[in-house]
PDB file of C-alpha atoms in Angstrom:
ATOM      1  CA  UNK A 246      10.349  -1.613  33.345  1.00 40.00           C
ATOM      2  CA  UNK A 247      10.492  -0.994  29.558  1.00 46.00           C
ATOM      3  CA  UNK A 248      14.040  -1.185  28.183  1.00 52.00           C
ATOM      4  CA  UNK A 249      15.116   2.860  27.817  1.00 55.00           C
ATOM      5  CA  UNK A 250      14.355   3.591  23.897  1.00 81.00           C
ATOM      6  CA  UNK A 251      11.997   1.568  23.213  1.00 89.00           C
ATOM      7  CA  UNK A 252       8.716   3.029  22.348  1.00 92.00           C
ATOM      8  CA  UNK A 253       5.489   1.678  20.259  1.00 94.00           C
ATOM      9  CA  UNK A 254       6.815   4.389  17.571  1.00 95.00           C
ATOM     10  CA  UNK A 255      10.273   2.747  17.460  1.00 94.00           C
ATOM     11  CA  UNK A 256       8.888  -0.897  17.471  1.00 95.00           C
ATOM     12  CA  UNK A 257       6.711  -0.074  14.675  1.00 97.00           C
ATOM     13  CA  UNK A 258       9.330   1.394  12.721  1.00 97.00           C
ATOM     14  CA  UNK A 259      11.391  -1.693  13.384  1.00 96.00           C
ATOM     15  CA  UNK A 260       9.149  -4.401  12.798  1.00 96.00           C
ATOM     16  CA  UNK A 261       8.144  -2.045   9.531  1.00 98.00           C
ATOM     17  CA  UNK A 262      12.070  -2.564   8.734  1.00 97.00           C
ATOM     18  CA  UNK A 263      12.109  -6.325   9.550  1.00 97.00           C
ATOM     19  CA  UNK A 264       8.941  -6.874   7.289  1.00 97.00           C
ATOM     20  CA  UNK A 265      10.674  -5.585   4.061  1.00 98.00           C
ATOM     21  CA  UNK A 266      13.733  -7.489   4.936  1.00 97.00           C
ATOM     22  CA  UNK A 267      12.097 -10.880   5.859  1.00 97.00           C
ATOM     23  CA  UNK A 268       8.391 -10.671   4.812  1.00 96.00           C
ATOM     24  CA  UNK A 269       5.660  -9.586   6.572  1.00 97.00           C
ATOM     25  CA  UNK A 270       4.421 -13.068   7.447  1.00 95.00           C
ATOM     26  CA  UNK A 271       7.652 -13.490   9.524  1.00 95.00           C
ATOM     27  CA  UNK A 272       6.920 -10.167  11.629  1.00 96.00           C
ATOM     28  CA  UNK A 273       6.368 -11.149  15.052  1.00 94.00           C
ATOM     29  CA  UNK A 274       6.799  -9.583  18.441  1.00 94.00           C
ATOM     30  CA  UNK A 275       9.400 -12.663  19.379  1.00 93.00           C
ATOM     31  CA  UNK A 276      10.969 -11.999  15.808  1.00 94.00           C
ATOM     32  CA  UNK A 277      11.106  -7.979  16.833  1.00 94.00           C
ATOM     33  CA  UNK A 278      12.307  -8.909  20.606  1.00 91.00           C
ATOM     34  CA  UNK A 279      15.473 -10.875  19.488  1.00 93.00           C
ATOM     35  CA  UNK A 280      16.236  -7.500  17.249  1.00 91.00           C
ATOM     36  CA  UNK A 281      16.509  -5.786  20.255  1.00 89.00           C
ATOM     37  CA  UNK A 282      18.309  -8.419  22.514  1.00 89.00           C
ATOM     38  CA  UNK A 283      15.425  -7.767  24.640  1.00 89.00           C
ATOM     39  CA  UNK A 284      13.513 -10.734  26.087  1.00 88.00           C
ATOM     40  CA  UNK A 285       9.335 -10.730  24.629  1.00 87.00           C
ATOM     41  CA  UNK A 286       7.725  -9.462  27.842  1.00 85.00           C
ATOM     42  CA  UNK A 287       9.318  -6.257  27.602  1.00 84.00           C
ATOM     43  CA  UNK A 288       7.942  -5.742  24.607  1.00 88.00           C
ATOM     44  CA  UNK A 289       4.341  -5.891  25.742  1.00 88.00           C
ATOM     45  CA  UNK A 290       4.352  -2.573  27.324  1.00 85.00           C
ATOM     46  CA  UNK A 291       4.256  -0.982  23.498  1.00 92.00           C
ATOM     47  CA  UNK A 292       2.770  -3.604  21.948  1.00 92.00           C
ATOM     48  CA  UNK A 293      -0.165  -6.356  22.605  1.00 89.00           C
ATOM     49  CA  UNK A 294       0.907  -9.315  20.653  1.00 91.00           C
ATOM     50  CA  UNK A 295       1.969  -9.848  17.419  1.00 92.00           C
ATOM     51  CA  UNK A 296      -1.738  -9.174  15.999  1.00 94.00           C
ATOM     52  CA  UNK A 297      -1.165  -5.725  17.074  1.00 93.00           C
ATOM     53  CA  UNK A 298       2.259  -5.014  15.999  1.00 95.00           C
ATOM     54  CA  UNK A 299       1.523  -6.073  12.437  1.00 96.00           C
ATOM     55  CA  UNK A 300      -1.332  -3.519  12.516  1.00 97.00           C
ATOM     56  CA  UNK A 301       0.563  -0.836  13.532  1.00 97.00           C
ATOM     57  CA  UNK A 302       2.704  -1.647  10.704  1.00 98.00           C
ATOM     58  CA  UNK A 303      -0.157  -1.933   8.338  1.00 98.00           C
ATOM     59  CA  UNK A 304      -1.529   1.663   9.498  1.00 98.00           C
ATOM     60  CA  UNK A 305       2.376   2.990   8.764  1.00 98.00           C
ATOM     61  CA  UNK A 306       2.464   1.649   5.520  1.00 98.00           C
ATOM     62  CA  UNK A 307      -1.158   2.803   4.371  1.00 98.00           C
ATOM     63  CA  UNK A 308       0.117   6.067   6.044  1.00 98.00           C
ATOM     64  CA  UNK A 309       3.161   6.671   4.065  1.00 98.00           C
ATOM     65  CA  UNK A 310       1.669   5.716   0.517  1.00 97.00           C
ATOM     66  CA  UNK A 311      -1.126   7.995   1.125  1.00 97.00           C
ATOM     67  CA  UNK A 312       1.166  10.838   1.754  1.00 98.00           C
ATOM     68  CA  UNK A 313       4.130  10.067  -0.855  1.00 98.00           C
ATOM     69  CA  UNK A 314       0.523  10.106  -2.886  1.00 97.00           C
ATOM     70  CA  UNK A 315      -0.777  13.267  -1.931  1.00 97.00           C
ATOM     71  CA  UNK A 316       2.478  14.355  -2.492  1.00 97.00           C
ATOM     72  CA  UNK A 317       2.651  12.922  -6.458  1.00 97.00           C
ATOM     73  CA  UNK A 318      -0.830  13.928  -6.917  1.00 96.00           C
ATOM     74  CA  UNK A 319      -0.612  17.829  -6.304  1.00 94.00           C
ATOM     75  CA  UNK A 320      -0.988  19.708  -9.335  1.00 93.00           C
ATOM     76  CA  UNK A 321      -1.861  16.802 -11.734  1.00 95.00           C
ATOM     77  CA  UNK A 322      -5.285  15.703 -13.293  1.00 93.00           C
ATOM     78  CA  UNK A 323      -6.689  12.980 -15.764  1.00 94.00           C
ATOM     79  CA  UNK A 324      -3.935  10.912 -16.940  1.00 96.00           C
ATOM     80  CA  UNK A 325      -0.731  12.838 -15.428  1.00 97.00           C
ATOM     81  CA  UNK A 326      -2.893  12.132 -12.222  1.00 97.00           C
ATOM     82  CA  UNK A 327      -3.565   8.446 -12.760  1.00 97.00           C
ATOM     83  CA  UNK A 328      -0.275   7.859 -14.216  1.00 97.00           C
ATOM     84  CA  UNK A 329       1.393   9.223 -10.680  1.00 97.00           C
ATOM     85  CA  UNK A 330      -0.942   7.634  -8.524  1.00 97.00           C
ATOM     86  CA  UNK A 331      -0.440   4.388 -10.089  1.00 97.00           C
ATOM     87  CA  UNK A 332       3.311   4.726  -9.613  1.00 97.00           C
ATOM     88  CA  UNK A 333       3.254   5.832  -5.928  1.00 97.00           C
ATOM     89  CA  UNK A 334       1.761   2.009  -5.510  1.00 96.00           C
ATOM     90  CA  UNK A 335       4.249   0.551  -8.071  1.00 97.00           C
ATOM     91  CA  UNK A 336       7.488   2.285  -6.327  1.00 98.00           C
ATOM     92  CA  UNK A 337       6.426   1.726  -2.656  1.00 98.00           C
ATOM     93  CA  UNK A 338       5.704  -2.141  -3.573  1.00 97.00           C
ATOM     94  CA  UNK A 339       9.308  -2.317  -4.926  1.00 96.00           C
ATOM     95  CA  UNK A 340      10.924   0.034  -2.059  1.00 98.00           C
ATOM     96  CA  UNK A 341       9.058  -1.375   0.250  1.00 98.00           C
ATOM     97  CA  UNK A 342       7.442  -5.043  -0.126  1.00 97.00           C
ATOM     98  CA  UNK A 343       7.010  -5.952   3.364  1.00 97.00           C
ATOM     99  CA  UNK A 344       5.279  -3.102   4.200  1.00 98.00           C
ATOM    100  CA  UNK A 345       3.132  -3.108   1.222  1.00 97.00           C
ATOM    101  CA  UNK A 346       2.062  -6.392   1.719  1.00 97.00           C
ATOM    102  CA  UNK A 347       1.266  -5.211   5.104  1.00 97.00           C
ATOM    103  CA  UNK A 348      -0.807  -2.468   3.269  1.00 97.00           C
ATOM    104  CA  UNK A 349      -3.245  -5.037   2.404  1.00 96.00           C
ATOM    105  CA  UNK A 350      -3.868  -6.790   6.073  1.00 96.00           C
ATOM    106  CA  UNK A 351      -8.073  -6.795   6.256  1.00 96.00           C
ATOM    107  CA  UNK A 352      -8.225  -4.352   9.449  1.00 96.00           C
ATOM    108  CA  UNK A 353     -11.398  -4.331  11.676  1.00 95.00           C
ATOM    109  CA  UNK A 354     -14.313  -1.626  10.274  1.00 96.00           C
ATOM    110  CA  UNK A 355     -12.987   0.865  13.260  1.00 97.00           C
ATOM    111  CA  UNK A 356      -9.555   0.681  12.129  1.00 96.00           C
ATOM    112  CA  UNK A 357      -9.833   0.903   9.062  1.00 96.00           C
ATOM    113  CA  UNK A 358     -12.154   4.168   8.873  1.00 96.00           C
ATOM    114  CA  UNK A 359      -9.980   5.821  10.845  1.00 96.00           C
ATOM    115  CA  UNK A 360      -7.099   4.553   9.092  1.00 96.00           C
ATOM    116  CA  UNK A 361      -5.296   6.200   6.149  1.00 96.00           C
ATOM    117  CA  UNK A 362      -7.166   4.107   3.830  1.00 95.00           C
ATOM    118  CA  UNK A 363      -9.501   6.783   3.399  1.00 96.00           C
ATOM    119  CA  UNK A 364      -7.263   8.630   2.390  1.00 96.00           C
ATOM    120  CA  UNK A 365      -6.276   6.585  -0.757  1.00 95.00           C
ATOM    121  CA  UNK A 366     -10.110   5.947  -1.125  1.00 93.00           C
ATOM    122  CA  UNK A 367     -11.035   9.690  -1.418  1.00 95.00           C
ATOM    123  CA  UNK A 368      -7.925  10.536  -3.725  1.00 96.00           C
ATOM    124  CA  UNK A 369      -9.006   7.515  -6.137  1.00 95.00           C
ATOM    125  CA  UNK A 370     -12.166   9.219  -6.030  1.00 94.00           C
ATOM    126  CA  UNK A 371     -10.680  12.466  -6.817  1.00 93.00           C
ATOM    127  CA  UNK A 372      -8.974  11.098 -10.047  1.00 95.00           C
ATOM    128  CA  UNK A 373     -12.286   9.725 -11.452  1.00 94.00           C
ATOM    129  CA  UNK A 374     -13.891  13.046 -11.276  1.00 90.00           C
ATOM    130  CA  UNK A 375     -11.806  13.655 -14.210  1.00 90.00           C
ATOM    131  CA  UNK A 376     -13.018  11.309 -15.939  1.00 94.00           C
ATOM    132  CA  UNK A 377     -17.023  12.470 -15.299  1.00 89.00           C
ATOM    133  CA  UNK A 378     -17.662   9.366 -13.293  1.00 91.00           C
ATOM    134  CA  UNK A 379     -20.996   8.737 -11.077  1.00 89.00           C
ATOM    135  CA  UNK A 380     -22.029   6.642  -8.715  1.00 91.00           C
ATOM    136  CA  UNK A 381     -22.143   3.299  -8.827  1.00 94.00           C
ATOM    137  CA  UNK A 382     -19.728   3.577 -11.922  1.00 94.00           C
ATOM    138  CA  UNK A 383     -17.123   5.571  -9.709  1.00 94.00           C
ATOM    139  CA  UNK A 384     -17.103   2.686  -7.170  1.00 94.00           C
ATOM    140  CA  UNK A 385     -16.447   0.017  -9.968  1.00 95.00           C
ATOM    141  CA  UNK A 386     -13.737   2.264 -11.240  1.00 96.00           C
ATOM    142  CA  UNK A 387     -12.120   2.458  -7.338  1.00 95.00           C
ATOM    143  CA  UNK A 388     -12.129  -1.462  -7.465  1.00 95.00           C
ATOM    144  CA  UNK A 389     -10.426  -1.678 -11.322  1.00 96.00           C
ATOM    145  CA  UNK A 390      -8.063   0.397 -10.539  1.00 97.00           C
ATOM    146  CA  UNK A 391      -7.091  -0.980  -7.074  1.00 95.00           C
ATOM    147  CA  UNK A 392      -7.590  -4.600  -8.532  1.00 96.00           C
ATOM    148  CA  UNK A 393      -5.213  -3.549 -12.022  1.00 97.00           C
ATOM    149  CA  UNK A 394      -2.516  -1.588  -9.443  1.00 97.00           C
ATOM    150  CA  UNK A 395      -1.939  -4.371  -6.687  1.00 95.00           C
ATOM    151  CA  UNK A 396      -2.538  -7.359  -9.399  1.00 96.00           C
ATOM    152  CA  UNK A 397       0.215  -5.972 -11.701  1.00 97.00           C
ATOM    153  CA  UNK A 398       2.416  -4.835  -8.875  1.00 96.00           C
ATOM    154  CA  UNK A 399       2.401  -8.348  -6.751  1.00 95.00           C
ATOM    155  CA  UNK A 400       2.965 -10.367 -10.200  1.00 95.00           C
ATOM    156  CA  UNK A 401       5.834  -8.397 -10.388  1.00 94.00           C
ATOM    157  CA  UNK A 402       7.403  -8.525  -6.912  1.00 93.00           C
ATOM    158  CA  UNK A 403       6.797 -12.414  -7.418  1.00 92.00           C
ATOM    159  CA  UNK A 404       8.741 -12.256 -11.287  1.00 92.00           C
ATOM    160  CA  UNK A 405       6.312 -12.891 -12.710  1.00 91.00           C
ATOM    161  CA  UNK A 406       7.003 -10.505 -16.076  1.00 90.00           C
ATOM    162  CA  UNK A 407      10.965 -10.955 -15.404  1.00 87.00           C
ATOM    163  CA  UNK A 408      11.010 -14.350 -17.849  1.00 88.00           C
ATOM    164  CA  UNK A 409       9.981 -12.918 -20.842  1.00 88.00           C
ATOM    165  CA  UNK A 410       9.862  -9.555 -23.567  1.00 89.00           C
ATOM    166  CA  UNK A 411       9.047  -7.234 -23.513  1.00 91.00           C
ATOM    167  CA  UNK A 412      10.015  -5.327 -20.185  1.00 90.00           C
ATOM    168  CA  UNK A 413       7.512  -4.924 -17.781  1.00 93.00           C
ATOM    169  CA  UNK A 414       7.618  -1.132 -17.677  1.00 94.00           C
ATOM    170  CA  UNK A 415       6.568  -0.769 -21.587  1.00 95.00           C
ATOM    171  CA  UNK A 416       3.608  -3.373 -20.406  1.00 96.00           C
ATOM    172  CA  UNK A 417       3.441  -1.017 -17.115  1.00 97.00           C
ATOM    173  CA  UNK A 418       2.776   2.092 -19.353  1.00 97.00           C
ATOM    174  CA  UNK A 419       0.268   0.654 -22.057  1.00 97.00           C
ATOM    175  CA  UNK A 420      -1.754  -0.727 -19.084  1.00 97.00           C
ATOM    176  CA  UNK A 421      -2.002   2.761 -17.774  1.00 98.00           C
ATOM    177  CA  UNK A 422      -2.670   3.608 -21.379  1.00 97.00           C
ATOM    178  CA  UNK A 423      -5.840   1.287 -21.594  1.00 97.00           C
ATOM    179  CA  UNK A 424      -6.992   1.996 -18.013  1.00 97.00           C
ATOM    180  CA  UNK A 425      -7.277   6.087 -19.036  1.00 97.00           C
ATOM    181  CA  UNK A 426      -8.817   5.179 -22.154  1.00 97.00           C
ATOM    182  CA  UNK A 427     -11.249   3.015 -20.577  1.00 97.00           C
ATOM    183  CA  UNK A 428     -11.992   5.437 -17.788  1.00 97.00           C
ATOM    184  CA  UNK A 429     -12.483   8.742 -20.514  1.00 95.00           C
ATOM    185  CA  UNK A 430     -15.140   6.083 -22.235  1.00 95.00           C
ATOM    186  CA  UNK A 431     -16.976   4.288 -19.722  1.00 92.00           C
ATOM    187  CA  UNK A 432     -19.766   2.920 -21.127  1.00 85.00           C
ATOM    188  CA  UNK A 433     -22.954   4.532 -19.157  1.00 77.00           C
ATOM    189  CA  UNK A 434     -24.974   2.147 -17.100  1.00 70.00           C
TER     190      UNK A 434
END
């Protein structure tokens, strides 16, 4: 019988917290069992294995970020929307580095299609409609924004910008200005 109080949702949340503390790569069913001081076998009625746990954490992270992004984008357009959207990713990664790493987990196509990742893509495309981009340029721009946001955040989290001036906040703002200019002046294909 499963230990009272253990649920899939509680284990997923605890796994997400563990990811933020020790890194997403260190999250396993065994590590979670140690956290709850239970035998590993007692968790298998809630999660199939470490891969299932990690997928659940990834889905939780995508959902949390999508909710934050939706709140941040409400009533915004153009550069204001772009800046708010980018800020959500950066702030989330700073607050929850393990969960942010989880959100990068490659999901199988069916799981990905049912995840909040779809909401992220929809919101990104909504921002880009403000820049009057059509296909295939819109898809190129979605990929550009994802690459820039993730690349910058990953380098910043790894300490890549902490050893030189100017401050990384100044660079972040300049990059967002440059993206806004590029999107407004996107070359026609």
